[in-house]
Amino acid sequence: NTDISGKCKTSGIICDVTGAVLHQEGNVTVSGCKNTGNIVSEGQYSAGVVTYLTIIGDEVDFALTLDNCSNTGAVASTQYAGGILGFSNIGFNAEISAESMDFSDTTKIVFNKCNNAGNVTATNYNSMAGGIVGVLGLGYIPTEIKDCVNSGNVVIDFTLTDEQISGFQDAEWTEIYQI
């Protein structure tokens, strides 16, 4: 029920859920949590409920369930902002690639009856933001989103500097879109 600000990985309920060992197993359930304060990260990663999830390993049997969680506070960061979950990621080491990871049938992220009413804002030109989740496992983590609602605005609001524009002009890009 209070405003929270930080330099990076800022959250209303849980900052970081990380499985940092190979062959990890386990289930984490976050249920009935409510954040009403504004969440502001001066750097990357912010969320109303869970800021950051990392799954690391080559044989993974891990599940995160966010059940009946809600956020009504505004969420803001330079990159990767979500009303419920800010960023989920798969970690690798030299011998593991995303394609070679062996997920069990129970490895997944589940969002069930989650509700975000807070505005979500990211302010960097290569940002990602979402009402329920900002970045979702770069497409690799099996995910279920059931009966979730976002009623807050989701905005990526930035202005390119002259240096950034110059860098893009030297790149092989054909168009630059600016909001």
JSON list of C-alpha atoms in Angstrom, two decimals:
[
{"chain": "A", "resi": 1, "resn": "ASN", "atom": "CA", "xyz": [0.00, 0.00, 0.00]},
{"chain": "A", "resi": 2, "resn": "THR", "atom": "CA", "xyz": [2.97, 2.33, -0.44]},
{"chain": "A", "resi": 3, "resn": "ASP", "atom": "CA", "xyz": [4.93, 3.84, -3.31]},
{"chain": "A", "resi": 4, "resn": "ILE", "atom": "CA", "xyz": [8.25, 2.13, -4.04]},
{"chain": "A", "resi": 5, "resn": "SER", "atom": "CA", "xyz": [11.12, 3.44, -6.13]},
{"chain": "A", "resi": 6, "resn": "GLY", "atom": "CA", "xyz": [14.50, 1.94, -6.88]},
{"chain": "A", "resi": 7, "resn": "LYS", "atom": "CA", "xyz": [17.46, 1.88, -9.23]},
{"chain": "A", "resi": 8, "resn": "CYS", "atom": "CA", "xyz": [16.55, -1.47, -10.87]},
{"chain": "A", "resi": 9, "resn": "LYS", "atom": "CA", "xyz": [14.24, -4.49, -10.37]},
{"chain": "A", "resi": 10, "resn": "THR", "atom": "CA", "xyz": [11.53, -2.66, -8.46]},
{"chain": "A", "resi": 11, "resn": "SER", "atom": "CA", "xyz": [8.32, -4.41, -7.40]},
{"chain": "A", "resi": 12, "resn": "GLY", "atom": "CA", "xyz": [5.30, -4.12, -5.16]},
{"chain": "A", "resi": 13, "resn": "ILE", "atom": "CA", "xyz": [5.41, -7.72, -3.87]},
{"chain": "A", "resi": 14, "resn": "ILE", "atom": "CA", "xyz": [8.38, -9.87, -5.04]},
{"chain": "A", "resi": 15, "resn": "CYS", "atom": "CA", "xyz": [11.53, -8.57, -6.69]},
{"chain": "A", "resi": 16, "resn": "ASP", "atom": "CA", "xyz": [13.16, -11.70, -8.11]},
{"chain": "A", "resi": 17, "resn": "VAL", "atom": "CA", "xyz": [12.34, -15.40, -8.51]},
{"chain": "A", "resi": 18, "resn": "THR", "atom": "CA", "xyz": [15.48, -17.09, -9.81]},
{"chain": "A", "resi": 19, "resn": "GLY", "atom": "CA", "xyz": [16.35, -20.73, -10.23]},
{"chain": "A", "resi": 20, "resn": "ALA", "atom": "CA", "xyz": [20.14, -20.55, -10.44]},
{"chain": "A", "resi": 21, "resn": "VAL", "atom": "CA", "xyz": [21.01, -24.23, -10.53]},
{"chain": "A", "resi": 22, "resn": "LEU", "atom": "CA", "xyz": [21.01, -26.83, -13.25]},
{"chain": "A", "resi": 23, "resn": "HIS", "atom": "CA", "xyz": [18.32, -29.52, -13.10]},
{"chain": "A", "resi": 24, "resn": "GLN", "atom": "CA", "xyz": [16.08, -27.27, -11.02]},
{"chain": "A", "resi": 25, "resn": "GLU", "atom": "CA", "xyz": [12.74, -28.43, -9.70]},
{"chain": "A", "resi": 26, "resn": "GLY", "atom": "CA", "xyz": [10.02, -26.70, -7.78]},
{"chain": "A", "resi": 27, "resn": "ASN", "atom": "CA", "xyz": [6.76, -24.83, -7.80]},
{"chain": "A", "resi": 28, "resn": "VAL", "atom": "CA", "xyz": [6.24, -21.27, -6.64]},
{"chain": "A", "resi": 29, "resn": "THR", "atom": "CA", "xyz": [2.69, -19.99, -6.14]},
{"chain": "A", "resi": 30, "resn": "VAL", "atom": "CA", "xyz": [1.92, -16.35, -5.43]},
{"chain": "A", "resi": 31, "resn": "SER", "atom": "CA", "xyz": [-1.76, -16.06, -4.53]},
{"chain": "A", "resi": 32, "resn": "GLY", "atom": "CA", "xyz": [-4.08, -13.25, -3.53]},
{"chain": "A", "resi": 33, "resn": "CYS", "atom": "CA", "xyz": [-1.40, -10.54, -3.48]},
{"chain": "A", "resi": 34, "resn": "LYS", "atom": "CA", "xyz": [-2.48, -6.94, -3.99]},
{"chain": "A", "resi": 35, "resn": "ASN", "atom": "CA", "xyz": [-0.26, -3.97, -4.73]},
{"chain": "A", "resi": 36, "resn": "THR", "atom": "CA", "xyz": [-1.78, -0.48, -4.59]},
{"chain": "A", "resi": 37, "resn": "GLY", "atom": "CA", "xyz": [1.36, 1.67, -4.49]},
{"chain": "A", "resi": 38, "resn": "ASN", "atom": "CA", "xyz": [3.14, 3.21, -7.45]},
{"chain": "A", "resi": 39, "resn": "ILE", "atom": "CA", "xyz": [6.26, 1.30, -8.56]},
{"chain": "A", "resi": 40, "resn": "VAL", "atom": "CA", "xyz": [9.08, 3.24, -10.24]},
{"chain": "A", "resi": 41, "resn": "SER", "atom": "CA", "xyz": [12.43, 1.87, -11.40]},
{"chain": "A", "resi": 42, "resn": "GLU", "atom": "CA", "xyz": [15.03, 4.39, -12.52]},
{"chain": "A", "resi": 43, "resn": "GLY", "atom": "CA", "xyz": [16.56, 1.56, -14.57]},
{"chain": "A", "resi": 44, "resn": "GLN", "atom": "CA", "xyz": [15.20, -1.65, -16.04]},
{"chain": "A", "resi": 45, "resn": "TYR", "atom": "CA", "xyz": [12.52, -3.99, -14.68]},
{"chain": "A", "resi": 46, "resn": "SER", "atom": "CA", "xyz": [9.44, -2.99, -12.73]},
{"chain": "A", "resi": 47, "resn": "ALA", "atom": "CA", "xyz": [6.14, -4.69, -11.92]},
{"chain": "A", "resi": 48, "resn": "GLY", "atom": "CA", "xyz": [3.19, -4.53, -9.60]},
{"chain": "A", "resi": 49, "resn": "VAL", "atom": "CA", "xyz": [3.62, -8.10, -8.29]},
{"chain": "A", "resi": 50, "resn": "VAL", "atom": "CA", "xyz": [6.79, -9.92, -9.53]},
{"chain": "A", "resi": 51, "resn": "THR", "atom": "CA", "xyz": [9.56, -7.97, -11.24]},
{"chain": "A", "resi": 52, "resn": "TYR", "atom": "CA", "xyz": [11.86, -10.68, -12.59]},
{"chain": "A", "resi": 53, "resn": "LEU", "atom": "CA", "xyz": [11.79, -14.44, -13.18]},
{"chain": "A", "resi": 54, "resn": "THR", "atom": "CA", "xyz": [14.79, -16.42, -14.45]},
{"chain": "A", "resi": 55, "resn": "ILE", "atom": "CA", "xyz": [14.76, -20.12, -15.28]},
{"chain": "A", "resi": 56, "resn": "ILE", "atom": "CA", "xyz": [18.25, -21.56, -15.68]},
{"chain": "A", "resi": 57, "resn": "GLY", "atom": "CA", "xyz": [19.24, -25.10, -16.58]},
{"chain": "A", "resi": 58, "resn": "ASP", "atom": "CA", "xyz": [19.08, -27.82, -19.18]},
{"chain": "A", "resi": 59, "resn": "GLU", "atom": "CA", "xyz": [16.52, -30.08, -17.48]},
{"chain": "A", "resi": 60, "resn": "VAL", "atom": "CA", "xyz": [13.82, -27.91, -15.98]},
{"chain": "A", "resi": 61, "resn": "ASP", "atom": "CA", "xyz": [10.78, -28.90, -13.91]},
{"chain": "A", "resi": 62, "resn": "PHE", "atom": "CA", "xyz": [9.68, -25.56, -12.51]},
{"chain": "A", "resi": 63, "resn": "ALA", "atom": "CA", "xyz": [6.37, -23.69, -12.35]},
{"chain": "A", "resi": 64, "resn": "LEU", "atom": "CA", "xyz": [5.44, -20.18, -11.28]},
{"chain": "A", "resi": 65, "resn": "THR", "atom": "CA", "xyz": [1.74, -19.59, -10.67]},
{"chain": "A", "resi": 66, "resn": "LEU", "atom": "CA", "xyz": [0.36, -16.11, -10.11]},
{"chain": "A", "resi": 67, "resn": "ASP", "atom": "CA", "xyz": [-3.18, -16.64, -8.89]},
{"chain": "A", "resi": 68, "resn": "ASN", "atom": "CA", "xyz": [-5.71, -13.91, -8.19]},
{"chain": "A", "resi": 69, "resn": "CYS", "atom": "CA", "xyz": [-3.03, -11.22, -7.91]},
{"chain": "A", "resi": 70, "resn": "SER", "atom": "CA", "xyz": [-3.79, -7.57, -8.59]},
{"chain": "A", "resi": 71, "resn": "ASN", "atom": "CA", "xyz": [-2.09, -4.23, -9.11]},
{"chain": "A", "resi": 72, "resn": "THR", "atom": "CA", "xyz": [-3.72, -0.80, -9.08]},
{"chain": "A", "resi": 73, "resn": "GLY", "atom": "CA", "xyz": [-0.58, 1.34, -8.76]},
{"chain": "A", "resi": 74, "resn": "ALA", "atom": "CA", "xyz": [1.22, 2.93, -11.69]},
{"chain": "A", "resi": 75, "resn": "VAL", "atom": "CA", "xyz": [4.28, 0.95, -12.87]},
{"chain": "A", "resi": 76, "resn": "ALA", "atom": "CA", "xyz": [7.19, 2.67, -14.64]},
{"chain": "A", "resi": 77, "resn": "SER", "atom": "CA", "xyz": [10.76, 1.89, -15.73]},
{"chain": "A", "resi": 78, "resn": "THR", "atom": "CA", "xyz": [13.15, 2.63, -18.54]},
{"chain": "A", "resi": 79, "resn": "GLN", "atom": "CA", "xyz": [12.58, -0.87, -19.97]},
{"chain": "A", "resi": 80, "resn": "TYR", "atom": "CA", "xyz": [10.58, -4.02, -19.21]},
{"chain": "A", "resi": 81, "resn": "ALA", "atom": "CA", "xyz": [7.52, -3.02, -17.21]},
{"chain": "A", "resi": 82, "resn": "GLY", "atom": "CA", "xyz": [4.47, -5.14, -16.45]},
{"chain": "A", "resi": 83, "resn": "GLY", "atom": "CA", "xyz": [1.36, -4.69, -14.37]},
{"chain": "A", "resi": 84, "resn": "ILE", "atom": "CA", "xyz": [1.71, -8.17, -12.82]},
{"chain": "A", "resi": 85, "resn": "LEU", "atom": "CA", "xyz": [5.07, -9.62, -14.07]},
{"chain": "A", "resi": 86, "resn": "GLY", "atom": "CA", "xyz": [7.79, -7.39, -15.51]},
{"chain": "A", "resi": 87, "resn": "PHE", "atom": "CA", "xyz": [10.24, -9.77, -17.17]},
{"chain": "A", "resi": 88, "resn": "SER", "atom": "CA", "xyz": [10.74, -13.51, -17.48]},
{"chain": "A", "resi": 89, "resn": "ASN", "atom": "CA", "xyz": [13.91, -14.94, -18.89]},
{"chain": "A", "resi": 90, "resn": "ILE", "atom": "CA", "xyz": [15.74, -18.13, -19.64]},
{"chain": "A", "resi": 91, "resn": "GLY", "atom": "CA", "xyz": [19.34, -18.14, -18.46]},
{"chain": "A", "resi": 92, "resn": "PHE", "atom": "CA", "xyz": [22.00, -20.08, -20.34]},
{"chain": "A", "resi": 93, "resn": "ASN", "atom": "CA", "xyz": [25.53, -21.23, -19.84]},
{"chain": "A", "resi": 94, "resn": "ALA", "atom": "CA", "xyz": [28.14, -22.13, -22.45]},
{"chain": "A", "resi": 95, "resn": "GLU", "atom": "CA", "xyz": [26.74, -25.64, -23.00]},
{"chain": "A", "resi": 96, "resn": "ILE", "atom": "CA", "xyz": [23.03, -24.75, -23.06]},
{"chain": "A", "resi": 97, "resn": "SER", "atom": "CA", "xyz": [20.97, -23.00, -25.70]},
{"chain": "A", "resi": 98, "resn": "ALA", "atom": "CA", "xyz": [17.26, -22.23, -25.56]},
{"chain": "A", "resi": 99, "resn": "GLU", "atom": "CA", "xyz": [16.58, -24.85, -28.20]},
{"chain": "A", "resi": 100, "resn": "SER", "atom": "CA", "xyz": [18.33, -27.58, -26.20]},
{"chain": "A", "resi": 101, "resn": "MET", "atom": "CA", "xyz": [16.50, -26.95, -22.92]},
{"chain": "A", "resi": 102, "resn": "ASP", "atom": "CA", "xyz": [14.35, -29.86, -21.83]},
{"chain": "A", "resi": 103, "resn": "PHE", "atom": "CA", "xyz": [11.19, -28.53, -20.18]},
{"chain": "A", "resi": 104, "resn": "SER", "atom": "CA", "xyz": [9.04, -31.02, -18.30]},
{"chain": "A", "resi": 105, "resn": "ASP", "atom": "CA", "xyz": [5.30, -31.06, -18.97]},
{"chain": "A", "resi": 106, "resn": "THR", "atom": "CA", "xyz": [4.79, -29.15, -15.71]},
{"chain": "A", "resi": 107, "resn": "THR", "atom": "CA", "xyz": [7.28, -26.35, -16.45]},
{"chain": "A", "resi": 108, "resn": "LYS", "atom": "CA", "xyz": [5.31, -23.19, -17.11]},
{"chain": "A", "resi": 109, "resn": "ILE", "atom": "CA", "xyz": [4.18, -19.79, -15.96]},
{"chain": "A", "resi": 110, "resn": "VAL", "atom": "CA", "xyz": [0.49, -19.55, -15.08]},
{"chain": "A", "resi": 111, "resn": "PHE", "atom": "CA", "xyz": [-1.43, -16.30, -14.69]},
{"chain": "A", "resi": 112, "resn": "ASN", "atom": "CA", "xyz": [-4.88, -17.04, -13.28]},
{"chain": "A", "resi": 113, "resn": "LYS", "atom": "CA", "xyz": [-7.48, -14.35, -12.55]},
{"chain": "A", "resi": 114, "resn": "CYS", "atom": "CA", "xyz": [-4.87, -11.59, -12.32]},
{"chain": "A", "resi": 115, "resn": "ASN", "atom": "CA", "xyz": [-6.00, -7.98, -12.66]},
{"chain": "A", "resi": 116, "resn": "ASN", "atom": "CA", "xyz": [-4.02, -4.87, -13.48]},
{"chain": "A", "resi": 117, "resn": "ALA", "atom": "CA", "xyz": [-5.70, -1.45, -13.29]},
{"chain": "A", "resi": 118, "resn": "GLY", "atom": "CA", "xyz": [-2.51, 0.62, -12.99]},
{"chain": "A", "resi": 119, "resn": "ASN", "atom": "CA", "xyz": [-0.93, 2.46, -15.89]},
{"chain": "A", "resi": 120, "resn": "VAL", "atom": "CA", "xyz": [2.28, 0.82, -17.17]},
{"chain": "A", "resi": 121, "resn": "THR", "atom": "CA", "xyz": [4.96, 3.03, -18.74]},
{"chain": "A", "resi": 122, "resn": "ALA", "atom": "CA", "xyz": [8.40, 2.33, -20.21]},
{"chain": "A", "resi": 123, "resn": "THR", "atom": "CA", "xyz": [10.62, 5.17, -21.40]},
{"chain": "A", "resi": 124, "resn": "ASN", "atom": "CA", "xyz": [13.42, 3.74, -23.54]},
{"chain": "A", "resi": 125, "resn": "TYR", "atom": "CA", "xyz": [13.26, 3.40, -27.33]},
{"chain": "A", "resi": 126, "resn": "ASN", "atom": "CA", "xyz": [13.74, -0.39, -27.18]},
{"chain": "A", "resi": 127, "resn": "SER", "atom": "CA", "xyz": [11.34, -0.97, -24.27]},
{"chain": "A", "resi": 128, "resn": "MET", "atom": "CA", "xyz": [8.75, -3.64, -23.74]},
{"chain": "A", "resi": 129, "resn": "ALA", "atom": "CA", "xyz": [5.69, -3.17, -21.54]},
{"chain": "A", "resi": 130, "resn": "GLY", "atom": "CA", "xyz": [2.40, -4.94, -20.92]},
{"chain": "A", "resi": 131, "resn": "GLY", "atom": "CA", "xyz": [-0.65, -4.73, -18.70]},
{"chain": "A", "resi": 132, "resn": "ILE", "atom": "CA", "xyz": [-0.26, -8.28, -17.39]},
{"chain": "A", "resi": 133, "resn": "VAL", "atom": "CA", "xyz": [3.36, -9.09, -18.39]},
{"chain": "A", "resi": 134, "resn": "GLY", "atom": "CA", "xyz": [6.09, -6.94, -19.96]},
{"chain": "A", "resi": 135, "resn": "VAL", "atom": "CA", "xyz": [8.39, -9.64, -21.41]},
{"chain": "A", "resi": 136, "resn": "LEU", "atom": "CA", "xyz": [7.42, -13.29, -21.44]},
{"chain": "A", "resi": 137, "resn": "GLY", "atom": "CA", "xyz": [10.35, -15.71, -21.54]},
{"chain": "A", "resi": 138, "resn": "LEU", "atom": "CA", "xyz": [11.50, -14.57, -24.95]},
{"chain": "A", "resi": 139, "resn": "GLY", "atom": "CA", "xyz": [8.98, -17.05, -26.32]},
{"chain": "A", "resi": 140, "resn": "TYR", "atom": "CA", "xyz": [10.49, -20.18, -24.79]},
{"chain": "A", "resi": 141, "resn": "ILE", "atom": "CA", "xyz": [8.70, -20.65, -21.46]},
{"chain": "A", "resi": 142, "resn": "PRO", "atom": "CA", "xyz": [5.31, -22.36, -21.81]},
{"chain": "A", "resi": 143, "resn": "THR", "atom": "CA", "xyz": [2.68, -19.95, -20.47]},
{"chain": "A", "resi": 144, "resn": "GLU", "atom": "CA", "xyz": [-1.00, -19.98, -19.58]},
{"chain": "A", "resi": 145, "resn": "ILE", "atom": "CA", "xyz": [-2.92, -16.73, -19.13]},
{"chain": "A", "resi": 146, "resn": "LYS", "atom": "CA", "xyz": [-6.45, -17.44, -17.88]},
{"chain": "A", "resi": 147, "resn": "ASP", "atom": "CA", "xyz": [-9.20, -14.99, -16.92]},
{"chain": "A", "resi": 148, "resn": "CYS", "atom": "CA", "xyz": [-6.82, -12.02, -16.57]},
{"chain": "A", "resi": 149, "resn": "VAL", "atom": "CA", "xyz": [-7.84, -8.41, -17.14]},
{"chain": "A", "resi": 150, "resn": "ASN", "atom": "CA", "xyz": [-5.85, -5.26, -17.85]},
{"chain": "A", "resi": 151, "resn": "SER", "atom": "CA", "xyz": [-7.72, -1.94, -17.64]},
{"chain": "A", "resi": 152, "resn": "GLY", "atom": "CA", "xyz": [-4.67, 0.33, -17.23]},
{"chain": "A", "resi": 153, "resn": "ASN", "atom": "CA", "xyz": [-3.00, 2.22, -20.05]},
{"chain": "A", "resi": 154, "resn": "VAL", "atom": "CA", "xyz": [0.21, 0.72, -21.46]},
{"chain": "A", "resi": 155, "resn": "VAL", "atom": "CA", "xyz": [2.59, 3.32, -22.89]},
{"chain": "A", "resi": 156, "resn": "ILE", "atom": "CA", "xyz": [6.10, 3.28, -24.33]},
{"chain": "A", "resi": 157, "resn": "ASP", "atom": "CA", "xyz": [7.01, 6.96, -24.22]},
{"chain": "A", "resi": 158, "resn": "PHE", "atom": "CA", "xyz": [10.41, 8.11, -25.43]},
{"chain": "A", "resi": 159, "resn": "THR", "atom": "CA", "xyz": [12.28, 10.70, -27.42]},
{"chain": "A", "resi": 160, "resn": "LEU", "atom": "CA", "xyz": [15.35, 9.73, -29.41]},
{"chain": "A", "resi": 161, "resn": "THR", "atom": "CA", "xyz": [18.48, 11.77, -28.76]},
{"chain": "A", "resi": 162, "resn": "ASP", "atom": "CA", "xyz": [20.49, 13.18, -31.67]},
{"chain": "A", "resi": 163, "resn": "GLU", "atom": "CA", "xyz": [23.19, 10.60, -30.89]},
{"chain": "A", "resi": 164, "resn": "GLN", "atom": "CA", "xyz": [20.69, 7.72, -31.08]},
{"chain": "A", "resi": 165, "resn": "ILE", "atom": "CA", "xyz": [19.26, 9.04, -34.35]},
{"chain": "A", "resi": 166, "resn": "SER", "atom": "CA", "xyz": [22.78, 9.31, -35.79]},
{"chain": "A", "resi": 167, "resn": "GLY", "atom": "CA", "xyz": [23.52, 5.74, -34.71]},
{"chain": "A", "resi": 168, "resn": "PHE", "atom": "CA", "xyz": [20.36, 4.49, -36.39]},
{"chain": "A", "resi": 169, "resn": "GLN", "atom": "CA", "xyz": [21.17, 6.36, -39.59]},
{"chain": "A", "resi": 170, "resn": "ASP", "atom": "CA", "xyz": [24.47, 4.49, -39.79]},
{"chain": "A", "resi": 171, "resn": "ALA", "atom": "CA", "xyz": [22.70, 1.16, -39.28]},
{"chain": "A", "resi": 172, "resn": "GLU", "atom": "CA", "xyz": [21.03, -0.91, -41.96]},
{"chain": "A", "resi": 173, "resn": "TRP", "atom": "CA", "xyz": [17.55, 0.10, -40.87]},
{"chain": "A", "resi": 174, "resn": "THR", "atom": "CA", "xyz": [15.13, 1.39, -43.46]},
{"chain": "A", "resi": 175, "resn": "GLU", "atom": "CA", "xyz": [12.74, 3.20, -41.12]},
{"chain": "A", "resi": 176, "resn": "ILE", "atom": "CA", "xyz": [12.66, 4.49, -37.57]},
{"chain": "A", "resi": 177, "resn": "TYR", "atom": "CA", "xyz": [9.35, 4.72, -35.74]},
{"chain": "A", "resi": 178, "resn": "GLN", "atom": "CA", "xyz": [9.01, 7.21, -32.93]},
{"chain": "A", "resi": 179, "resn": "ILE", "atom": "CA", "xyz": [5.97, 7.54, -30.68]}
]
